[in-house]
mmCIF file of C-alpha atoms in Angstrom:
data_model
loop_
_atom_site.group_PDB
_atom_site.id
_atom_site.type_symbol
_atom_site.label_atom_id
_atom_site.label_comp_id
_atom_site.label_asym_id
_atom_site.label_seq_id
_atom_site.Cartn_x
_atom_site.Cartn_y
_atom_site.Cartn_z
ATOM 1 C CA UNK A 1 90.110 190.887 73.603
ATOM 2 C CA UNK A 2 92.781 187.836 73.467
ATOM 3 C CA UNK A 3 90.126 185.437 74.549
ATOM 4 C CA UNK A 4 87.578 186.655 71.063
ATOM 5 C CA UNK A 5 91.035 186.768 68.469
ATOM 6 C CA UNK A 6 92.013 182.629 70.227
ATOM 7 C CA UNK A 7 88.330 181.837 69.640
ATOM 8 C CA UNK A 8 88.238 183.323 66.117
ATOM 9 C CA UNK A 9 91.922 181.761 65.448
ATOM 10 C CA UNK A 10 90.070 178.556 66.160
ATOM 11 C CA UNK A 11 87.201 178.387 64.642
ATOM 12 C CA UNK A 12 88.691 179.560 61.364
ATOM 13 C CA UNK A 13 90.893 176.356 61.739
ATOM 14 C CA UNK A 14 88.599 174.074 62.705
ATOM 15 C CA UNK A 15 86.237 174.931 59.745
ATOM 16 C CA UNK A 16 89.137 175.177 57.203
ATOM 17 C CA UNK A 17 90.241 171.528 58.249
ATOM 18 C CA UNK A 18 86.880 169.793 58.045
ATOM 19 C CA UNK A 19 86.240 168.502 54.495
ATOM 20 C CA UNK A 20 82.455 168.459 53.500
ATOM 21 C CA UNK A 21 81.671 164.929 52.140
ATOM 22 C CA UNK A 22 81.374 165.867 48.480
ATOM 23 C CA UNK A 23 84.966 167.299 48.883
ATOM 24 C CA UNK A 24 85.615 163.658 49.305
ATOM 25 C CA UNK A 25 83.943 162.573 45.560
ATOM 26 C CA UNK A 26 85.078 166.098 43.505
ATOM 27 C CA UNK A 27 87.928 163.791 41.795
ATOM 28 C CA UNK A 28 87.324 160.211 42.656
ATOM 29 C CA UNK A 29 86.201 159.475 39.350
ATOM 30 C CA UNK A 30 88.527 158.299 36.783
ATOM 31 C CA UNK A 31 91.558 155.370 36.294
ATOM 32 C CA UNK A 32 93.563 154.427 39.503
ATOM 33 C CA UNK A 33 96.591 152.392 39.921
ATOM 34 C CA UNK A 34 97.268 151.117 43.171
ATOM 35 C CA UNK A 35 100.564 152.595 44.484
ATOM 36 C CA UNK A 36 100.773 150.908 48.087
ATOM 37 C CA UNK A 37 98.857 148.483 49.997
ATOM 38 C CA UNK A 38 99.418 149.458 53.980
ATOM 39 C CA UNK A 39 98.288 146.379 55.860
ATOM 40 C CA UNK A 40 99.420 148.156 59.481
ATOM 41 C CA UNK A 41 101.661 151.066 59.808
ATOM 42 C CA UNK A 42 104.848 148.411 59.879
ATOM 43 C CA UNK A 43 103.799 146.319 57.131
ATOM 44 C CA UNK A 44 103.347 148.193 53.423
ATOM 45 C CA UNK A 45 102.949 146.605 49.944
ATOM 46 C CA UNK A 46 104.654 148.871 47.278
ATOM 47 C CA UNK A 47 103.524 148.398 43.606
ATOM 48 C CA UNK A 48 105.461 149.875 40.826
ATOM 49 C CA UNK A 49 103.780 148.508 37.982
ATOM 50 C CA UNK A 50 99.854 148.107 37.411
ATOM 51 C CA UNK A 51 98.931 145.586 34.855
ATOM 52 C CA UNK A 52 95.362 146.184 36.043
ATOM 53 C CA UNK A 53 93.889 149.435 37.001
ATOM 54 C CA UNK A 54 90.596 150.158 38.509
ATOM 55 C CA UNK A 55 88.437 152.391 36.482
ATOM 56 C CA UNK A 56 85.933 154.465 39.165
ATOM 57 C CA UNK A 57 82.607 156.193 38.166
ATOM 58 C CA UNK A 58 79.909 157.807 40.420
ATOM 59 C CA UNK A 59 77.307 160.069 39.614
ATOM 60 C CA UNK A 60 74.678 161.405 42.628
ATOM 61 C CA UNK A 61 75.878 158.875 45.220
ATOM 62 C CA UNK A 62 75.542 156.103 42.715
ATOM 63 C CA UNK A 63 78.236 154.445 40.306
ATOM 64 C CA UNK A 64 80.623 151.837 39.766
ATOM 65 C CA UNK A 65 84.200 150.417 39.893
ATOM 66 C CA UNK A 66 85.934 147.694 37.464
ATOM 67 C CA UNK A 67 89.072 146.757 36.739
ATOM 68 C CA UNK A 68 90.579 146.743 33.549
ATOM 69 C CA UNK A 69 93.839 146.199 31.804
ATOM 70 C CA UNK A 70 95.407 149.277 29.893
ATOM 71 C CA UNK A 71 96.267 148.348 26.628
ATOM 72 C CA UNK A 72 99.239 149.980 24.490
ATOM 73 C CA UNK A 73 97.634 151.948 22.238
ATOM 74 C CA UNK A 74 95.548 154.148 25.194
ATOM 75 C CA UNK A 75 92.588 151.685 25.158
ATOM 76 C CA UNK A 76 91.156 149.504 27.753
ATOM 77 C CA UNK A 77 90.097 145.938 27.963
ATOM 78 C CA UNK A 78 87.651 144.975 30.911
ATOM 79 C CA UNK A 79 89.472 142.577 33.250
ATOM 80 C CA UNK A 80 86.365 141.760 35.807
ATOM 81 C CA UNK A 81 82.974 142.257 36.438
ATOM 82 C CA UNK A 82 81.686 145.802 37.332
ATOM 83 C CA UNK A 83 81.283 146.582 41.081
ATOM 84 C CA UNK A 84 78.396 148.566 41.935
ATOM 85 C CA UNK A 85 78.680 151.384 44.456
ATOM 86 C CA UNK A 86 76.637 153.589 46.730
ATOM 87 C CA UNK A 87 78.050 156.402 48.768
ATOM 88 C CA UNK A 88 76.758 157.069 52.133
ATOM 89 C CA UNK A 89 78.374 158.943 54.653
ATOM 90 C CA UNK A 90 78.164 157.612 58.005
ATOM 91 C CA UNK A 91 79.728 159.834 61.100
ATOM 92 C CA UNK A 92 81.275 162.373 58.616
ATOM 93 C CA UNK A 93 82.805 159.614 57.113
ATOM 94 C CA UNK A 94 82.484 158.858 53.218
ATOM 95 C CA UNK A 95 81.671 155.271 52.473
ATOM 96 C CA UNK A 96 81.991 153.364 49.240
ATOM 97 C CA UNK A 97 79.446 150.439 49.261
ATOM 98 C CA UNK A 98 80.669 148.119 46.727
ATOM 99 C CA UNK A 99 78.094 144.847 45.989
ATOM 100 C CA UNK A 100 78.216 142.146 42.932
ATOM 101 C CA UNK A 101 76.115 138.820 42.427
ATOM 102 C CA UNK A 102 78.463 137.308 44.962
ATOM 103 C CA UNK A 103 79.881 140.025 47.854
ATOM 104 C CA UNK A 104 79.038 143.382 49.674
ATOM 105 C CA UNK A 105 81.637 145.299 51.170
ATOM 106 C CA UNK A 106 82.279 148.603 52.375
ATOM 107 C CA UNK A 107 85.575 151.162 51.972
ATOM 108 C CA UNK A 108 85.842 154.359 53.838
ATOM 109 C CA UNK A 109 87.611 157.201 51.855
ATOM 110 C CA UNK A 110 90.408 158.051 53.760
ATOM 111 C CA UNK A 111 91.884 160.800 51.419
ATOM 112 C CA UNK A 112 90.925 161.891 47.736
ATOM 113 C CA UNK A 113 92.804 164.446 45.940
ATOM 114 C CA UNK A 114 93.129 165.063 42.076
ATOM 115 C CA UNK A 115 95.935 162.542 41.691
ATOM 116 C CA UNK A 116 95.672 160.540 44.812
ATOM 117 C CA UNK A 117 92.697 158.514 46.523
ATOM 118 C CA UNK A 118 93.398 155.889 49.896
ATOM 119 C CA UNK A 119 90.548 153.677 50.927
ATOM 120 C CA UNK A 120 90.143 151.491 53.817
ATOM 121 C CA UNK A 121 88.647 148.733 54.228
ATOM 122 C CA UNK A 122 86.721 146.838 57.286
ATOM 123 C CA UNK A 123 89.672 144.748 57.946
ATOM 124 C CA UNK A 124 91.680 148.218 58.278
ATOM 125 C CA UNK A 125 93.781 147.856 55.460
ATOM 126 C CA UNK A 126 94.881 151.058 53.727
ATOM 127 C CA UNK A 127 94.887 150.768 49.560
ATOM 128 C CA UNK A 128 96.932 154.068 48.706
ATOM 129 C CA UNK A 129 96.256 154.638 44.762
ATOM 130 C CA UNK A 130 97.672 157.189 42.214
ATOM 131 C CA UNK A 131 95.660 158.426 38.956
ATOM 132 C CA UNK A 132 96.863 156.566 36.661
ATOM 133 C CA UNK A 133 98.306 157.925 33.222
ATOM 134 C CA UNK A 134 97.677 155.620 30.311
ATOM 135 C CA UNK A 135 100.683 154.456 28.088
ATOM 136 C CA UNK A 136 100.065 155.498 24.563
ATOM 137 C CA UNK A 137 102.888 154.562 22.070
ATOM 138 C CA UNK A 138 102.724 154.823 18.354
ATOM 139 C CA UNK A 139 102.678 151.239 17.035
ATOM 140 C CA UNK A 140 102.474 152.065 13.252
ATOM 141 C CA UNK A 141 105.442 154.586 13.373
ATOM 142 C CA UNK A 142 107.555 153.893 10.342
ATOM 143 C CA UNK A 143 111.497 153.858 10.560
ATOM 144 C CA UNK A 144 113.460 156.302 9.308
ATOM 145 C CA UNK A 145 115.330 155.542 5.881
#
């Protein structure tokens, strides 16, 4: 009887733990500011400001990422070209596959929650981003006589 409740104990873990691919894309899309670059587990980038944000959209495995610059009144201006993407998932890992007129290149998601996403690259560097919240302050707001 111990042996059958270890064995169920497990296997309730063990499924509970393993994230389905399209757990990995439920919030991906959306605006992302990079928070931390970590380059090996001794060398990490912070980034408290994001004059550029990366703006991520993907629809049936197919989509696209571009950076843009938030502007003060909530809007957006484009700041590059748009990357296009298709996810595959390769060893029950999710890949990004970016490509443009000039590059290919892959990103594994390492972690994508509602407000947080990290990505890895080829080389093995980590990009650790938070969703990012857009400034939006009243320009026209008159002073008070």
């Amino acid at each position: 009887m111990m042996r059958v409740s270890i064995v169920l104990i497990l296997m309730i873990f063990f499924t509970g733990c393993n994230n389905k691919p399209a757990d990995h894309l439920e919030h991906i899309n959306g605006y992302w500011g990079i928070e931390k670059v970590e380059f090996s587990k001794d060398s990490i980038r912070d980034f408290k400001i994001n004059e550029i944000v990366d703006y991520i959209e993907i629809v049936d495995s197919l989509g696209f990422r571009v950076k843009v610059k938030p502007q003060f009144d909530g809007s957006y201006i484009p700041a590059g070209e748009p990357e296009k993407i298709i996810v595959t998932t390769e060893a029950n890992e999710v890949a990004l596959n970016y490509s443009t007129a000039f590059n290919s290149w892959k990103e594994i998601i390492v972690a994508s929650k509602e407000d947080k996403l990290s990505l890895k690259n080829e080389r093995g560097i980590i990009y650790h981003y938070k969703r990012y919240k857009p400034l939006k302050l009243d320009l026209d707001e008159k002073e008070n006589e």
